[in-house]
Coordinates of C-alpha atoms in Angstrom, one line a residue:
M1 CA 0.0 0.0 0.0
F2 CA 1.2 3.5 -0.8
E3 CA 2.1 5.8 2.1
T4 CA -1.0 7.7 3.4
R5 CA 0.1 11.1 2.3
W6 CA 0.5 10.1 -1.3
Q7 CA -2.8 8.2 -1.6
P8 CA -5.3 11.0 -2.4
A9 CA -3.7 12.0 -5.7
I10 CA -3.1 8.3 -6.6
R11 CA -6.8 7.4 -5.9
Q12 CA -8.0 10.4 -7.9
L13 CA -5.9 9.4 -10.9
A14 CA -6.7 5.7 -10.7
A15 CA -10.5 6.5 -10.7
A16 CA -10.2 8.2 -14.0
H17 CA -9.7 5.0 -16.0
G18 CA -9.5 1.3 -15.5
R19 CA -6.1 1.1 -17.3
I20 CA -4.6 3.6 -14.9
A21 CA -6.0 1.7 -12.0
D22 CA -4.5 -1.6 -13.3
L23 CA -1.0 -0.1 -12.8
A24 CA -1.5 -0.4 -9.0
V25 CA -1.0 -4.2 -9.6
S26 CA 1.1 -4.4 -12.7
F27 CA 3.6 -1.6 -12.0
P28 CA 3.0 0.4 -8.8
A29 CA 6.1 2.7 -9.3
L30 CA 4.7 3.8 -12.7
L31 CA 1.3 4.7 -11.1
F32 CA 3.2 6.6 -8.4
A33 CA 5.3 8.5 -11.0
L34 CA 2.1 9.5 -12.9
A35 CA 0.5 10.9 -9.8
H36 CA 3.6 12.4 -8.2
P37 CA 6.2 13.1 -11.0
R38 CA 9.5 14.7 -10.2
R39 CA 9.8 18.4 -10.8
G40 CA 9.7 19.5 -14.4
L41 CA 8.4 16.2 -15.8
D42 CA 5.4 16.4 -18.1
V43 CA 3.3 13.2 -17.6
R44 CA 0.7 13.9 -20.3
P45 CA 2.4 11.9 -23.1
A46 CA 2.8 8.9 -20.8
L47 CA -0.8 9.2 -19.6
D48 CA -2.0 9.2 -23.2
K49 CA 0.0 6.0 -23.8
V50 CA -1.6 4.3 -20.7
L51 CA -5.1 5.2 -22.0
A52 CA -4.1 3.9 -25.5
G53 CA -3.0 0.5 -24.0
A54 CA 0.7 1.0 -24.9
P55 CA 3.3 -1.4 -23.6
L56 CA 4.5 -0.7 -20.0
A57 CA 8.1 -0.3 -21.3
A58 CA 7.1 2.6 -23.6
I59 CA 5.1 4.3 -20.8
A60 CA 8.0 3.8 -18.3
A61 CA 10.5 5.3 -20.8
D62 CA 8.4 8.5 -21.1
L63 CA 8.4 8.9 -17.4
G64 CA 12.0 7.9 -16.9
V65 CA 11.0 5.1 -14.6
P66 CA 13.3 2.0 -15.1
M67 CA 11.7 -1.4 -15.7
W68 CA 13.7 -2.8 -12.8
L69 CA 11.4 -1.0 -10.4
R70 CA 8.4 -3.1 -11.5
P71 CA 8.6 -5.4 -8.5
L72 CA 9.1 -2.6 -6.0
Q73 CA 6.6 -2.6 -3.1
P74 CA 4.4 0.6 -3.0
A75 CA 5.3 1.3 0.6
L76 CA 8.9 2.0 -0.5
L77 CA 7.8 5.0 -2.5
R78 CA 8.2 7.9 -0.1
A79 CA 9.1 10.7 -2.5
P80 CA 9.0 11.5 -6.2
L81 CA 11.5 9.3 -8.0
P82 CA 14.7 10.9 -9.3
A83 CA 16.1 10.2 -12.8
L84 CA 17.2 6.6 -12.5
P85 CA 19.3 4.5 -15.0
D86 CA 17.8 1.7 -17.1
G87 CA 19.2 -1.0 -19.4
L88 CA 19.9 -4.7 -19.5
L89 CA 22.7 -4.5 -16.9
F90 CA 20.6 -2.6 -14.4
R91 CA 17.6 -4.7 -14.9
R92 CA 19.6 -7.8 -14.1
Q93 CA 21.6 -6.4 -11.2
L94 CA 19.9 -3.5 -9.5
V95 CA 16.7 -5.5 -8.8
N96 CA 18.8 -7.6 -6.4
H97 CA 19.7 -4.5 -4.4
L98 CA 16.3 -2.8 -4.0
P99 CA 15.8 -1.3 -0.6
R100 CA 13.8 -3.4 1.9
R101 CA 12.9 -0.7 4.4
A102 CA 10.7 2.3 3.6
K103 CA 12.8 4.5 5.9
S104 CA 15.9 4.1 3.8
A105 CA 14.3 3.9 0.3
T106 CA 14.4 7.6 -0.6
Q107 CA 18.1 7.9 0.2
W108 CA 18.9 4.7 -1.8
F109 CA 17.1 6.1 -4.9
E110 CA 18.9 9.4 -4.6
A111 CA 22.3 7.6 -4.2
V112 CA 21.7 5.4 -7.3
A113 CA 20.5 8.5 -9.3
E114 CA 23.6 10.4 -8.3
A115 CA 25.9 7.5 -9.2
A116 CA 24.3 7.2 -12.6
R117 CA 24.6 11.0 -13.2
W118 CA 28.4 11.0 -12.5
G119 CA 29.6 7.5 -12.8
E120 CA 30.0 4.4 -15.1
P121 CA 27.6 1.4 -15.0
D122 CA 29.7 -0.9 -12.8
F123 CA 30.1 2.0 -10.3
V124 CA 26.3 2.5 -10.3
V125 CA 25.7 -1.2 -9.5
W126 CA 28.4 -1.0 -6.8
C127 CA 26.7 2.0 -5.2
A128 CA 23.4 0.3 -5.2
R129 CA 24.9 -2.5 -3.1
E130 CA 27.3 -0.5 -0.9
A131 CA 25.8 3.0 -0.4
P132 CA 24.8 3.5 3.3
T133 CA 21.1 3.9 4.0
G134 CA 21.2 4.3 7.8
A135 CA 23.2 7.6 7.8
P136 CA 23.3 10.6 5.6
I137 CA 25.8 10.6 2.7
E138 CA 28.1 13.7 2.8
D139 CA 27.7 16.3 0.0
H140 CA 29.3 15.2 -3.2
D141 CA 30.7 12.0 -1.8
I142 CA 29.2 10.0 -4.6
A143 CA 30.4 12.4 -7.2
Y144 CA 33.9 12.2 -5.8
L145 CA 33.7 8.4 -5.6
A146 CA 32.6 8.3 -9.2
L147 CA 35.6 10.5 -10.2
W148 CA 38.0 8.2 -8.3
H149 CA 36.4 5.1 -9.8
F150 CA 36.7 6.7 -13.3
F151 CA 40.5 7.3 -12.9
S152 CA 41.0 3.9 -11.1
Q153 CA 40.1 2.4 -14.5
R154 CA 42.6 4.7 -16.3
P155 CA 45.9 4.3 -14.6
E156 CA 47.8 5.7 -17.6
S157 CA 46.1 9.1 -17.3
E158 CA 47.6 12.1 -15.3
A159 CA 44.9 11.7 -12.6
G160 CA 45.1 7.9 -12.7
L161 CA 48.7 8.2 -11.5
C162 CA 47.3 9.9 -8.4
V163 CA 45.2 6.9 -7.4
D164 CA 47.1 4.8 -4.7
R165 CA 44.2 2.4 -4.1
R166 CA 42.1 1.4 -7.0
W167 CA 38.5 0.6 -7.2
G168 CA 37.3 -3.0 -7.2
P169 CA 33.8 -4.5 -7.1
T170 CA 34.5 -6.0 -3.6
I171 CA 35.7 -2.8 -1.9
G172 CA 33.4 -1.6 0.9
W173 CA 32.0 1.9 1.2
D174 CA 34.2 3.2 4.0
A175 CA 37.3 1.9 2.3
A176 CA 36.3 3.5 -1.0
V177 CA 35.6 6.9 0.7
T178 CA 39.0 6.8 2.3
A179 CA 40.7 5.9 -1.0
A180 CA 38.8 8.7 -2.8
R181 CA 39.8 11.3 -0.3
S182 CA 43.4 10.2 -0.5
F183 CA 43.1 10.6 -4.3
R184 CA 41.8 14.1 -3.9
R185 CA 44.7 15.1 -1.5
T186 CA 47.2 13.8 -4.0
V187 CA 45.6 15.7 -6.8
M188 CA 45.5 18.9 -4.9
T189 CA 49.2 18.5 -4.0
K190 CA 50.0 18.3 -7.7
V191 CA 47.8 21.3 -8.5
H192 CA 49.2 23.5 -5.7
L193 CA 52.8 22.8 -6.4
G194 CA 52.6 22.4 -10.2
A195 CA 55.5 21.0 -12.2
I196 CA 58.1 23.5 -10.9
P197 CA 59.9 22.5 -7.7
V198 CA 60.1 25.1 -4.9
E199 CA 63.4 26.9 -5.1
D200 CA 64.0 28.0 -1.5
P201 CA 64.1 25.1 1.1
W202 CA 64.7 27.7 3.9
L203 CA 67.5 25.6 5.4
Q204 CA 70.5 23.8 4.0
P205 CA 70.3 20.0 3.4
A206 CA 72.8 18.2 5.7
T207 CA 73.9 14.9 7.1
V208 CA 74.5 14.9 10.8
G209 CA 75.9 11.6 12.1
D210 CA 73.7 8.9 10.7
F211 CA 70.8 11.2 10.0
K212 CA 70.2 12.9 6.6
F213 CA 67.9 15.9 6.4
V214 CA 66.2 16.2 3.0
P215 CA 63.9 19.0 1.8
L216 CA 60.8 18.0 0.0
L217 CA 60.4 20.6 -2.7
S218 CA 58.2 19.0 -5.3
A219 CA 54.7 17.5 -5.5
A220 CA 56.2 14.1 -6.2
A221 CA 58.5 14.3 -3.2
I222 CA 55.7 15.3 -0.8
I223 CA 53.3 12.6 -2.2
E224 CA 56.0 10.0 -1.8
E225 CA 56.7 11.1 1.8
A226 CA 52.9 11.0 2.6
S227 CA 52.7 7.5 1.2
A228 CA 55.8 6.1 3.0
M229 CA 55.0 7.8 6.3
D230 CA 51.2 7.4 6.3
N231 CA 50.6 11.0 7.3
C232 CA 48.7 14.1 6.1
V233 CA 51.7 16.1 4.7
R234 CA 49.9 16.4 1.4
D235 CA 47.5 18.8 3.1
F236 CA 50.3 21.3 3.5
A237 CA 51.0 21.7 -0.2
G238 CA 49.0 24.9 -0.4
R239 CA 51.0 26.4 2.5
V240 CA 54.3 25.4 0.8
T241 CA 53.2 27.1 -2.4
G242 CA 52.1 30.2 -0.5
G243 CA 55.5 30.6 1.1
R244 CA 54.2 29.8 4.6
Y245 CA 55.6 26.3 5.1
R246 CA 58.3 23.8 4.2
V247 CA 58.4 20.1 4.6
W248 CA 61.6 18.0 5.3
S249 CA 62.3 14.3 5.7
V250 CA 64.7 12.8 8.2
Q251 CA 66.3 9.6 6.9
R252 CA 68.9 7.1 7.9
N253 CA 70.4 4.6 5.5
G254 CA 67.5 5.2 3.1
E255 CA 64.9 4.7 5.8
R256 CA 62.4 7.5 6.5
L257 CA 62.3 8.1 10.2
A258 CA 60.4 11.4 10.5
T259 CA 58.7 14.3 8.7
I260 CA 59.5 17.8 9.8
G261 CA 57.2 20.8 9.2
F262 CA 58.7 24.3 9.4
K263 CA 56.6 27.4 9.3
I264 CA 56.6 31.2 9.5
T265 CA 53.7 33.5 10.4
P266 CA 52.9 37.1 9.3
L267 CA 53.8 38.4 12.8
H268 CA 56.8 36.1 13.2
P269 CA 58.7 35.7 9.9
F270 CA 61.5 33.6 11.4
V271 CA 61.5 29.9 10.7
I272 CA 60.4 27.7 13.5
I273 CA 59.7 24.0 13.8
D274 CA 55.9 23.3 13.6
Q275 CA 55.9 19.6 14.1
V276 CA 58.1 16.5 13.9
K277 CA 56.2 13.2 13.3
A278 CA 57.2 9.6 12.8
K279 CA 55.2 7.2 10.7
S280 CA 51.4 7.4 11.2
N281 CA 51.9 10.6 13.1
R282 CA 53.5 8.9 16.1
R283 CA 56.1 10.6 18.3
P284 CA 59.6 10.0 16.9
D285 CA 62.3 8.1 18.9
P286 CA 64.2 10.4 21.3
E287 CA 67.4 10.0 19.3
V288 CA 65.6 11.3 16.2
L289 CA 64.2 14.3 18.0
A290 CA 67.5 15.1 19.5
A291 CA 69.1 15.0 16.1
V292 CA 66.4 17.3 14.6
H293 CA 66.7 19.9 17.3
G294 CA 70.5 19.7 17.3
W295 CA 70.6 20.2 13.6
F296 CA 68.1 23.1 13.7
E297 CA 69.7 24.9 16.6
G298 CA 72.9 25.0 14.5
F299 CA 71.4 27.7 12.3
Q300 CA 71.2 31.3 13.3
Q301 CA 67.7 32.8 13.2
I302 CA 66.4 32.5 9.6
R303 CA 64.1 35.1 8.3
R304 CA 61.8 34.5 5.4
D305 CA 59.5 37.3 4.1
S306 CA 57.7 34.9 1.8
W307 CA 54.3 34.7 3.5
G308 CA 51.6 34.7 0.9
K309 CA 54.0 35.2 -2.0
L310 CA 53.0 32.7 -4.6
S311 CA 55.6 32.0 -7.4
P312 CA 54.3 33.6 -10.6
E313 CA 55.4 30.5 -12.6
V314 CA 53.5 28.1 -10.3
D315 CA 50.4 30.4 -10.2
A316 CA 50.3 30.6 -14.0
G317 CA 50.8 26.8 -14.3
R318 CA 48.1 25.7 -11.9
P319 CA 45.2 25.9 -14.4
K320 CA 47.1 24.0 -17.0
V321 CA 47.9 21.2 -14.5
W322 CA 44.3 21.2 -13.3
R323 CA 42.8 20.9 -16.8
A324 CA 45.3 18.1 -17.8
L325 CA 44.1 16.1 -14.8
W326 CA 40.4 16.3 -15.5
R327 CA 40.1 16.6 -19.3
P328 CA 39.4 12.8 -19.8
Y329 CA 36.5 12.9 -17.4
W330 CA 35.0 16.1 -18.8
L331 CA 35.2 14.7 -22.3
E332 CA 33.7 11.3 -21.3
R333 CA 30.8 12.9 -19.4
R334 CA 30.4 15.8 -21.8
R335 CA 29.9 18.3 -19.0
L336 CA 31.6 20.5 -16.5
P337 CA 30.2 19.8 -13.1
A338 CA 29.9 22.6 -10.6
W339 CA 31.9 20.5 -8.2
L340 CA 34.7 20.0 -10.8
P341 CA 35.0 23.4 -12.5
L342 CA 37.4 24.5 -15.3
S343 CA 39.7 26.4 -12.9
P344 CA 41.2 25.3 -9.5
D345 CA 40.5 28.8 -8.3
E346 CA 36.8 28.2 -8.2
R347 CA 37.1 26.3 -4.9
P348 CA 36.7 22.7 -6.1
F349 CA 36.5 19.8 -3.7
G350 CA 35.2 22.2 -1.0
F351 CA 38.7 23.8 -0.4

C-alpha cells in the first residue's frame, strides 16, 4: 500500500480510467510517478499511452521510470522518483539490491541516481549495493567516488597516476571513501605545487651523524613522503606554495624516520619547527628528536618574508595542471560539473 500522504492523488488518478487503476498491480512505481512526478516532468504523453494501452516499457520510458522498479513494493515509494538509469545490466543487477525498508528507500534512490549521473555502469551497481542507508551521505561523496572510480580504471592518465588504491567490485563503502579522499589530496598536492619545484628550502640540506635531512620541494617528493610515512603532509602543499611552510624528511640509511614541518607567520617571519612526526603521526624516537633539534639549533635565526608570495610561474601553471588532470573525465561525461570546474581557483573539492 502506498504511504498515506500520497494516496489521495493516486486514488483520484486511478479513478479516471481502469487502465490507470491496473497499474497499481502491474507496475506500482509507474502509477506513483504519474500521480507524483519529479519536478519539471510532463506526464501527459505517458498518460496518453496508458489510456491507449501502450506497452509498459514505452510508458516507463516516457516517465524515466526504469523497468527494474516493477517489483518494487508501493510502501517503499516515499518521495517523487529521481532520474534513474535503465538498461539490461541494471535490470539484471539492481533488482537484487532494491531497498527493503521504507525508511531508507528515498536515500537509496537518490544515491543510485547520483551515481548514474556522474559514474559508469559498474560504479552504479556497486553504489546500489554499498551506499549506506542508515546515515546521511556527505555532500558530493558519490560524485567524488565516481571520479575516483573513473580514474581507477585509467591508470595511464595524469589523474590515474594519483590513485594509490584502485576501485574493485568487492571494496566496501568506507574503504572507498578513504581511498577517494586520498586521491583528492594527492591531486591537490600536484595542483598546488605544479610542475616546478620550490626553489628555497629555507634551510641547507645536511647529514648529521647517521641522519640525513632532505627538503621535499616538489609535488612528487611530498606525495612519496605521505605514502611512505602514512601522514597528512599532502594537506600542507598549499601552504608550501604560499611561502608559509616547508616540509623536510629525516632519513637514515635510506629509511624514512620522521617528517618535519617548518613554518613562518605574518607576525613572526622567522623559521620555527611546527611539528616532527614519525610514521602514522607517532612521536619519533628520542634520538631522532635530539638530532632534529641539534641540527636546527645549529642555524642562526632564519628570516623569510615569503608569506603569501606565490611564485608567478607556479600560479600561472596551476590551471594547466588542473585541466590536464580532469580533461578525460570532462570529455567522457560531456559536461563541466559545478563540483569540478574549469579552474582550480573556483574552490573545487570544498577547499
